[in-house]
Short mmCIF file of C-alpha atoms in Angstrom, two decimals:
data_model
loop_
_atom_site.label_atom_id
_atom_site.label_comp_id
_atom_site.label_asym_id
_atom_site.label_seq_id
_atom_site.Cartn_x
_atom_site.Cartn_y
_atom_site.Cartn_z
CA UNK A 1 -13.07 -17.59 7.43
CA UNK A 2 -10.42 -18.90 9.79
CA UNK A 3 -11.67 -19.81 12.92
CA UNK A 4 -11.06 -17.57 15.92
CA UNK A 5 -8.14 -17.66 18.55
CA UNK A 6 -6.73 -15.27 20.76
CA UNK A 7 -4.78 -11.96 18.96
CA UNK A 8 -1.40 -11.64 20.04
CA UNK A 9 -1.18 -8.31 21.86
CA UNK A 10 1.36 -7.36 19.14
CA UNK A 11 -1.70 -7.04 16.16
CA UNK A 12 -3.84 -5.34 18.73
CA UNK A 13 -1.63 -2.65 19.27
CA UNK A 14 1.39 -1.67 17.32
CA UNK A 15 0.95 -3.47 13.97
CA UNK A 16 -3.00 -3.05 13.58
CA UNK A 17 -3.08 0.67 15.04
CA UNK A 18 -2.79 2.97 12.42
CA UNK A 19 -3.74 1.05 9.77
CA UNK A 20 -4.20 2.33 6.30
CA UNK A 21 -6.14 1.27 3.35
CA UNK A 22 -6.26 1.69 -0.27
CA UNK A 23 -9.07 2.81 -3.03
CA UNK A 24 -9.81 4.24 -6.34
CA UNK A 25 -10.48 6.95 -7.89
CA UNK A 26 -13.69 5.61 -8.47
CA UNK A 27 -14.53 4.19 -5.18
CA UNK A 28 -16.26 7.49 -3.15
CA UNK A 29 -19.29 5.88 -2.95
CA UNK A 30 -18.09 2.82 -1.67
CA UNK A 31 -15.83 5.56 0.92
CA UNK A 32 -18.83 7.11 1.63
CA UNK A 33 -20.93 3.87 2.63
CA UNK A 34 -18.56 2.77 4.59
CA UNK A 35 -16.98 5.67 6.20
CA UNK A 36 -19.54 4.54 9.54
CA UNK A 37 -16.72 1.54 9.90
CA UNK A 38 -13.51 3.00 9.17
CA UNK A 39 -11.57 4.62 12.25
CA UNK A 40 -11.45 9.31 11.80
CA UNK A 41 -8.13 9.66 10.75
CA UNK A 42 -7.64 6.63 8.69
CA UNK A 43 -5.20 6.69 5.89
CA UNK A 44 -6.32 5.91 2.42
CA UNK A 45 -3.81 5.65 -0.52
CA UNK A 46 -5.80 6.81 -3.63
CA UNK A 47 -4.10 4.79 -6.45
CA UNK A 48 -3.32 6.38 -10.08
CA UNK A 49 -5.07 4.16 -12.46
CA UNK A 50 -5.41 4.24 -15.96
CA UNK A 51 -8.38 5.77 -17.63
CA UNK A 52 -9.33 8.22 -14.33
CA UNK A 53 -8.37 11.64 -15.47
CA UNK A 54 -7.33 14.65 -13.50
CA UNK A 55 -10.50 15.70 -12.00
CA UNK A 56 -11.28 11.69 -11.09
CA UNK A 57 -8.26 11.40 -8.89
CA UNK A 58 -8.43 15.17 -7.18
CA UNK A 59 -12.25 14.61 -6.20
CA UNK A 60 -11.26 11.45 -4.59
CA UNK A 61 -9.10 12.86 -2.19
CA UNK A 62 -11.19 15.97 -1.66
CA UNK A 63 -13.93 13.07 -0.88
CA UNK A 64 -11.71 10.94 1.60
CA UNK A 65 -10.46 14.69 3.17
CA UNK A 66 -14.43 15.55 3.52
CA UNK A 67 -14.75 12.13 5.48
CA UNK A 68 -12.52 12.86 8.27
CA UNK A 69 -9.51 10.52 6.88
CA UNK A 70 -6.11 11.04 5.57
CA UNK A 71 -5.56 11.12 1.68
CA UNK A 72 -2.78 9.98 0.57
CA UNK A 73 -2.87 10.52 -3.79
CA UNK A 74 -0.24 7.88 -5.88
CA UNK A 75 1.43 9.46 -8.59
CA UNK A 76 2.41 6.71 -10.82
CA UNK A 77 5.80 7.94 -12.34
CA UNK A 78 5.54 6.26 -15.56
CA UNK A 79 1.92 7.48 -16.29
CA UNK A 80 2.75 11.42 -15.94
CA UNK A 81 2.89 12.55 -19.73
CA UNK A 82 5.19 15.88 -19.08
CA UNK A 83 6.64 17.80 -16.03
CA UNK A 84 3.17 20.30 -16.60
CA UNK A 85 1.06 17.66 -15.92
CA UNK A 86 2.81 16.90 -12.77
CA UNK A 87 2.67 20.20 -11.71
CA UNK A 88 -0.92 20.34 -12.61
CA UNK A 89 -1.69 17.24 -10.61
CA UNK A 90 0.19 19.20 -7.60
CA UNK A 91 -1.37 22.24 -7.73
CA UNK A 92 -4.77 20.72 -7.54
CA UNK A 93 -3.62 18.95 -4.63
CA UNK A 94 -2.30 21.53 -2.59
CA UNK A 95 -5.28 23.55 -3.44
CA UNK A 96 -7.50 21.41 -2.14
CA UNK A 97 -5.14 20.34 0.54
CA UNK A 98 -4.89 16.69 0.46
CA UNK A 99 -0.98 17.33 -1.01
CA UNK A 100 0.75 17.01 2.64
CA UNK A 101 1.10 12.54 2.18
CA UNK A 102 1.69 11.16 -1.75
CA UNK A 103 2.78 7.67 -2.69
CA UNK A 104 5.09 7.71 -5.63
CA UNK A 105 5.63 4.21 -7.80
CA UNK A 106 7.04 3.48 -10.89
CA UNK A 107 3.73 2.65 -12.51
CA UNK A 108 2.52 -0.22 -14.80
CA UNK A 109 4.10 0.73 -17.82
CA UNK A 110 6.47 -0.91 -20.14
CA UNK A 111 7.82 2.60 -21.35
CA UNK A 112 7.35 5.85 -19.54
CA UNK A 113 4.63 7.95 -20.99
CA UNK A 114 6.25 11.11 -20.41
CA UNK A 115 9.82 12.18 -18.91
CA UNK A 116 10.05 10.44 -15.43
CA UNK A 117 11.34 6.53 -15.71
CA UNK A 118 10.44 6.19 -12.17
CA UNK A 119 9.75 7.27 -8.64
CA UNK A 120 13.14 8.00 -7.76
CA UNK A 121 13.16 10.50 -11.03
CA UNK A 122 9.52 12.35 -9.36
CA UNK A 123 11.46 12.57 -5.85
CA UNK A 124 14.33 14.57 -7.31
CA UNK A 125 12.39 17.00 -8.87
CA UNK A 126 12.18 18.95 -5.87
CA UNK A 127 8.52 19.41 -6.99
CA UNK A 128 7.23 17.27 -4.16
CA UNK A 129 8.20 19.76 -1.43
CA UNK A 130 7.14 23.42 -3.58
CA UNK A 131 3.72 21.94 -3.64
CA UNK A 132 3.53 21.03 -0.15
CA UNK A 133 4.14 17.65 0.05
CA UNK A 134 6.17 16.74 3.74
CA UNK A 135 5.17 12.54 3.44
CA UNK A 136 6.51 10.51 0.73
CA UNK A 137 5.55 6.72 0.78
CA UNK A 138 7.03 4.42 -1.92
CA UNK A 139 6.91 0.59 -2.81
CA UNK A 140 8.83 -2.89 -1.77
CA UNK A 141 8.93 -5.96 -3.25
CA UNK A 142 9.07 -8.38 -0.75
CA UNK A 143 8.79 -11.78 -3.45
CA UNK A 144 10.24 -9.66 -6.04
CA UNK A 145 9.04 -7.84 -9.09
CA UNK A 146 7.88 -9.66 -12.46
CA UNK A 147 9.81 -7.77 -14.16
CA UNK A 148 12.73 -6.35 -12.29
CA UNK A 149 15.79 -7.91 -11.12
CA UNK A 150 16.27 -8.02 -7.36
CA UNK A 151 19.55 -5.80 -7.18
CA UNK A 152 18.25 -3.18 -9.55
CA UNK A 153 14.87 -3.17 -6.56
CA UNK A 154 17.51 -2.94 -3.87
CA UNK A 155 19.34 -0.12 -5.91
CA UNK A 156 15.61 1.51 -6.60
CA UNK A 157 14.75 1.18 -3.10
CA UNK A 158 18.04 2.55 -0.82
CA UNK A 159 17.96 5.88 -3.55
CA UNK A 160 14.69 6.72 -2.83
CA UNK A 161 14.93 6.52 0.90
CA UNK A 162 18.25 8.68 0.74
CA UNK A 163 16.27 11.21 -1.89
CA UNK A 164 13.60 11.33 0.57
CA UNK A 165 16.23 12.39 3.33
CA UNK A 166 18.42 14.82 1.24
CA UNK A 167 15.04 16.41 0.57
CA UNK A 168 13.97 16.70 3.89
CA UNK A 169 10.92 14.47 3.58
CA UNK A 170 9.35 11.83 5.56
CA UNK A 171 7.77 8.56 4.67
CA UNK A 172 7.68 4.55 4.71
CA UNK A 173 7.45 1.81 2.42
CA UNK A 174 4.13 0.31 1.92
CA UNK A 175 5.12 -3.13 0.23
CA UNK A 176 3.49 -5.54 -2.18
CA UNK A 177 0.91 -7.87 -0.74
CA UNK A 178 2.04 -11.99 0.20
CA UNK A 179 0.20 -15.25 1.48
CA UNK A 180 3.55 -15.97 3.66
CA UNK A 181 5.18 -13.75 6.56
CA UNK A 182 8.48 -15.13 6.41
CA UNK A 183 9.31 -13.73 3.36
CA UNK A 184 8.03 -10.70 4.34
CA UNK A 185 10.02 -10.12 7.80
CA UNK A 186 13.27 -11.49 5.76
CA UNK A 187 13.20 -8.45 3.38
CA UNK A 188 12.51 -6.38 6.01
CA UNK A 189 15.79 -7.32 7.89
CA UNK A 190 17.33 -6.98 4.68
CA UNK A 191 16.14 -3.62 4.17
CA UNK A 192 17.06 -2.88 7.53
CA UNK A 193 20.57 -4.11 7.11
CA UNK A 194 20.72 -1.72 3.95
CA UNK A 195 20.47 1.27 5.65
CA UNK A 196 16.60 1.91 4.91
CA UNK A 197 14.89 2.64 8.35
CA UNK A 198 11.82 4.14 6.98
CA UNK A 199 8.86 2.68 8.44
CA UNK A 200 7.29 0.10 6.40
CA UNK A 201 3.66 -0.59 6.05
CA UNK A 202 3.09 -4.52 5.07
CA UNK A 203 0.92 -5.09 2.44
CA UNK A 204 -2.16 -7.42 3.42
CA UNK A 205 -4.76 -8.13 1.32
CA UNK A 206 -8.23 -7.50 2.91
CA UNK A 207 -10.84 -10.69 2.67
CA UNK A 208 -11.88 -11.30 -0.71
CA UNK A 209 -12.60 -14.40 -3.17
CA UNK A 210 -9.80 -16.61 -3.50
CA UNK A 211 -10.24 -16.47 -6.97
CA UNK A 212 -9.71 -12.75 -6.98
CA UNK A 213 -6.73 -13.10 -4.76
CA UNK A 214 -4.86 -15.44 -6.70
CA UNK A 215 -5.63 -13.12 -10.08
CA UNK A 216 -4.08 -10.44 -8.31
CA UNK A 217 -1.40 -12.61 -7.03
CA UNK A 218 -0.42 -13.91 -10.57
CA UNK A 219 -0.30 -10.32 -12.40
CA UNK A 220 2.30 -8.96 -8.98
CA UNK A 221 4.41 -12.36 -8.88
CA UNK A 222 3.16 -12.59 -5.49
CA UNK A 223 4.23 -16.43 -4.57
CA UNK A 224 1.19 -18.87 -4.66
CA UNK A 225 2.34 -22.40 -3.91
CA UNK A 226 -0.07 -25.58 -2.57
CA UNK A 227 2.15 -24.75 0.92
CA UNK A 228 1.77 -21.07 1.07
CA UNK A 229 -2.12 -21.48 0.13
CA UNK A 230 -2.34 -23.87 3.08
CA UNK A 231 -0.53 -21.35 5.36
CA UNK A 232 -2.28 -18.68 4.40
CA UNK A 233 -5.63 -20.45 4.98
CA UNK A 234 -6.77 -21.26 1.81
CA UNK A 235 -6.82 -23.92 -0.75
CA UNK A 236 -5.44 -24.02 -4.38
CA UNK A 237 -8.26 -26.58 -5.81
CA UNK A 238 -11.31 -24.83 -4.14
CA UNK A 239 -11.59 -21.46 -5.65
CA UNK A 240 -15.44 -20.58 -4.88
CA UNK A 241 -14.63 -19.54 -1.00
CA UNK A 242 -13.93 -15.95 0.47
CA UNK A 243 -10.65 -15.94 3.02
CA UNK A 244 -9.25 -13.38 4.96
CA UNK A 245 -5.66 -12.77 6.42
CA UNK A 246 -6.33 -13.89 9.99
CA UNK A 247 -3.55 -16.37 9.81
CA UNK A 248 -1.13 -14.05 8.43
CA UNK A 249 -1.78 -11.37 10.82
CA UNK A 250 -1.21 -13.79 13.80
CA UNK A 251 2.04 -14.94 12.20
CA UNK A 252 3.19 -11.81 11.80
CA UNK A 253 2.15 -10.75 15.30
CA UNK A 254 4.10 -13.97 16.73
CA UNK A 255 7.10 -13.46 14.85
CA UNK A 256 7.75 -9.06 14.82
CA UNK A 257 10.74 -8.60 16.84
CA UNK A 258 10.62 -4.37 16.73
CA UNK A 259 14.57 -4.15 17.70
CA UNK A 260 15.01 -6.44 14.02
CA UNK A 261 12.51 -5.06 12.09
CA UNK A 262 11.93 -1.45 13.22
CA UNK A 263 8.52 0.48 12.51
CA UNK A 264 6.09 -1.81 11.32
CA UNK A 265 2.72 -1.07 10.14
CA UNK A 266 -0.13 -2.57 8.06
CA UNK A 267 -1.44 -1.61 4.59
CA UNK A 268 -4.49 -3.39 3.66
CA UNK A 269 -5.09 -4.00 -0.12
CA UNK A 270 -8.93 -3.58 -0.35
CA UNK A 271 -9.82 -5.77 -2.92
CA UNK A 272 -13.19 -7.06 -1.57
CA UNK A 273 -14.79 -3.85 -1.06
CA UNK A 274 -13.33 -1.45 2.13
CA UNK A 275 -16.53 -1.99 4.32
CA UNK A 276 -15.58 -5.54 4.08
CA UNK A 277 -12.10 -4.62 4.80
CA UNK A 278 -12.83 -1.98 7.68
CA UNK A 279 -15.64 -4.31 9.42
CA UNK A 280 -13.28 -7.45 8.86
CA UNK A 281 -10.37 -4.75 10.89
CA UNK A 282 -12.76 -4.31 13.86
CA UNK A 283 -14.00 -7.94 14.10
CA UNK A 284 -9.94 -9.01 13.92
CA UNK A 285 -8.99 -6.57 16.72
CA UNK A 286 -12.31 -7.22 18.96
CA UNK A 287 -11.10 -11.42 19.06
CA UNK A 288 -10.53 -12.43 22.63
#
């Protein structure tokens, strides 16, 4: 771990409070052993995987509901097999009543699955809003997408947040996770200067093996140069250590400028377990 200076009041107030974090559909236990460290109220993105049914993804957010946090269920666009099994997926949320925040994404893959291309398509259903949906988060690419050209994620991304406005919903963008804040606070601006004012949630990832980081980083396209290791606080020829985004955080705390880049909050990517995020949160925050 980076060693300790003094937080910038900007982390310890506006861009750390609020917070959210994501799991899996599979990860209630780990929710429910570390629900002790994670703030009431906390919101935690439930992502749409592949090979967790139905009932996999609805008991998760019943679970992080029952814990005294916020669920907030993906629905991957591309993985939805008909407009019924949307609706199904719906219905079990609002039943339950974790359907009021969803994150909508394209999804993984190469061809859609069913009838939605991507999350634009799921917006303008109109479904969103019978079900009871009033919070509609969707995805940035800050570095760009492996597989999608920059104007057609600029196109993607200034529909959605108008969709999300004819419809009469709220959200924010919650983006892709990066080792370097400049690139971050650019696209930002950009967006900005695009028209999108949504609030945006920066993707961070939460400590974890570097090895794990940088396999995460190569399947997203996230940029991983000998620099922007270095910068980020980690090193490209030792793999065997554990870093965290303390470094990062302070960066982006020196460098926000709210009247550029408007509402900005922080996402953590949990990929080191969410105790280990949550704790690593407090211990961040409690610096002096």
């Amino acid at each position: 771990m980076n060693a300790a200076v003094t937080v910038p009041p900007a982390v310890g107030t506006a861009l750390l409070d609020d917070f959210s974090l994501e799991m899996t559909g599979k990860d209630v236990p780990k929710l429910e052993e570390a629900y002790d460290s994670i703030p009431a109220g906390t919101r935690i993105n439930v992502t749409f995987l592949a090979g967790e049914d139905l009932g996999t993804r609805l008991a998760a957010a019943r679970a992080v509901k029952r814990l005294g946090f916020v669920p907030v269920p993906h629905i991957s666009a591309r993985r939805l097999p008909s407009r019924a099994h949307l609706e199904e997926f719906l219905a079990g949320l609002a039943r339950d009543g974790t359907a009021e925040n969803v994150f909508v994404v394209g999804g993984d893959p190469a061809r859609p699955e069913g009838p939605y291309e991507d999350a634009l398509s799921v917006i303008r259903t109109g479904l969103l809003q019978e079900y009871g949906v009033r919070h509609t988060g969707v995805s940035g690419y800050p570095e760009g997408h492996p597989v999608i050209a920059d104007g057609t994620l600029w196109s993607a991304l200034t529909d959605k947040a108008a969709a999300l406005g004819a419809g009469r919903l709220s959200g924010d963008v919650i983006t892709q996770f990066g080792f370097d804040v400049a690139p971050v606070l650019g696209w930002i601006e950009a967006a900005r200067a695009r028209g999108v004012d949504l609030p945006v949630r920066i993707g961070v990832p939460g400590p974890a093996g570097v090895r794990r980081l940088l396999g995460y980083a190569t399947r997203f396209g996230v940029a991983t140069s000998a620099s922007v290791a270095r910068k980020y606080g980690f090193s490209l020829t030792n793999l065997m250590g554990t870093t965290g985004p303390d470094r990062f955080l302070d960066a982006l705390a020196e460098r926000y400028d709210p009247a550029r880049h408007g509402v900005v909050k922080v996402h953590f990517y949990t990929f080191g377990g969410l105790r280990a995020t949550s704790e690593w949160v407090t211990g961040f925050r409690a610096r002096g």
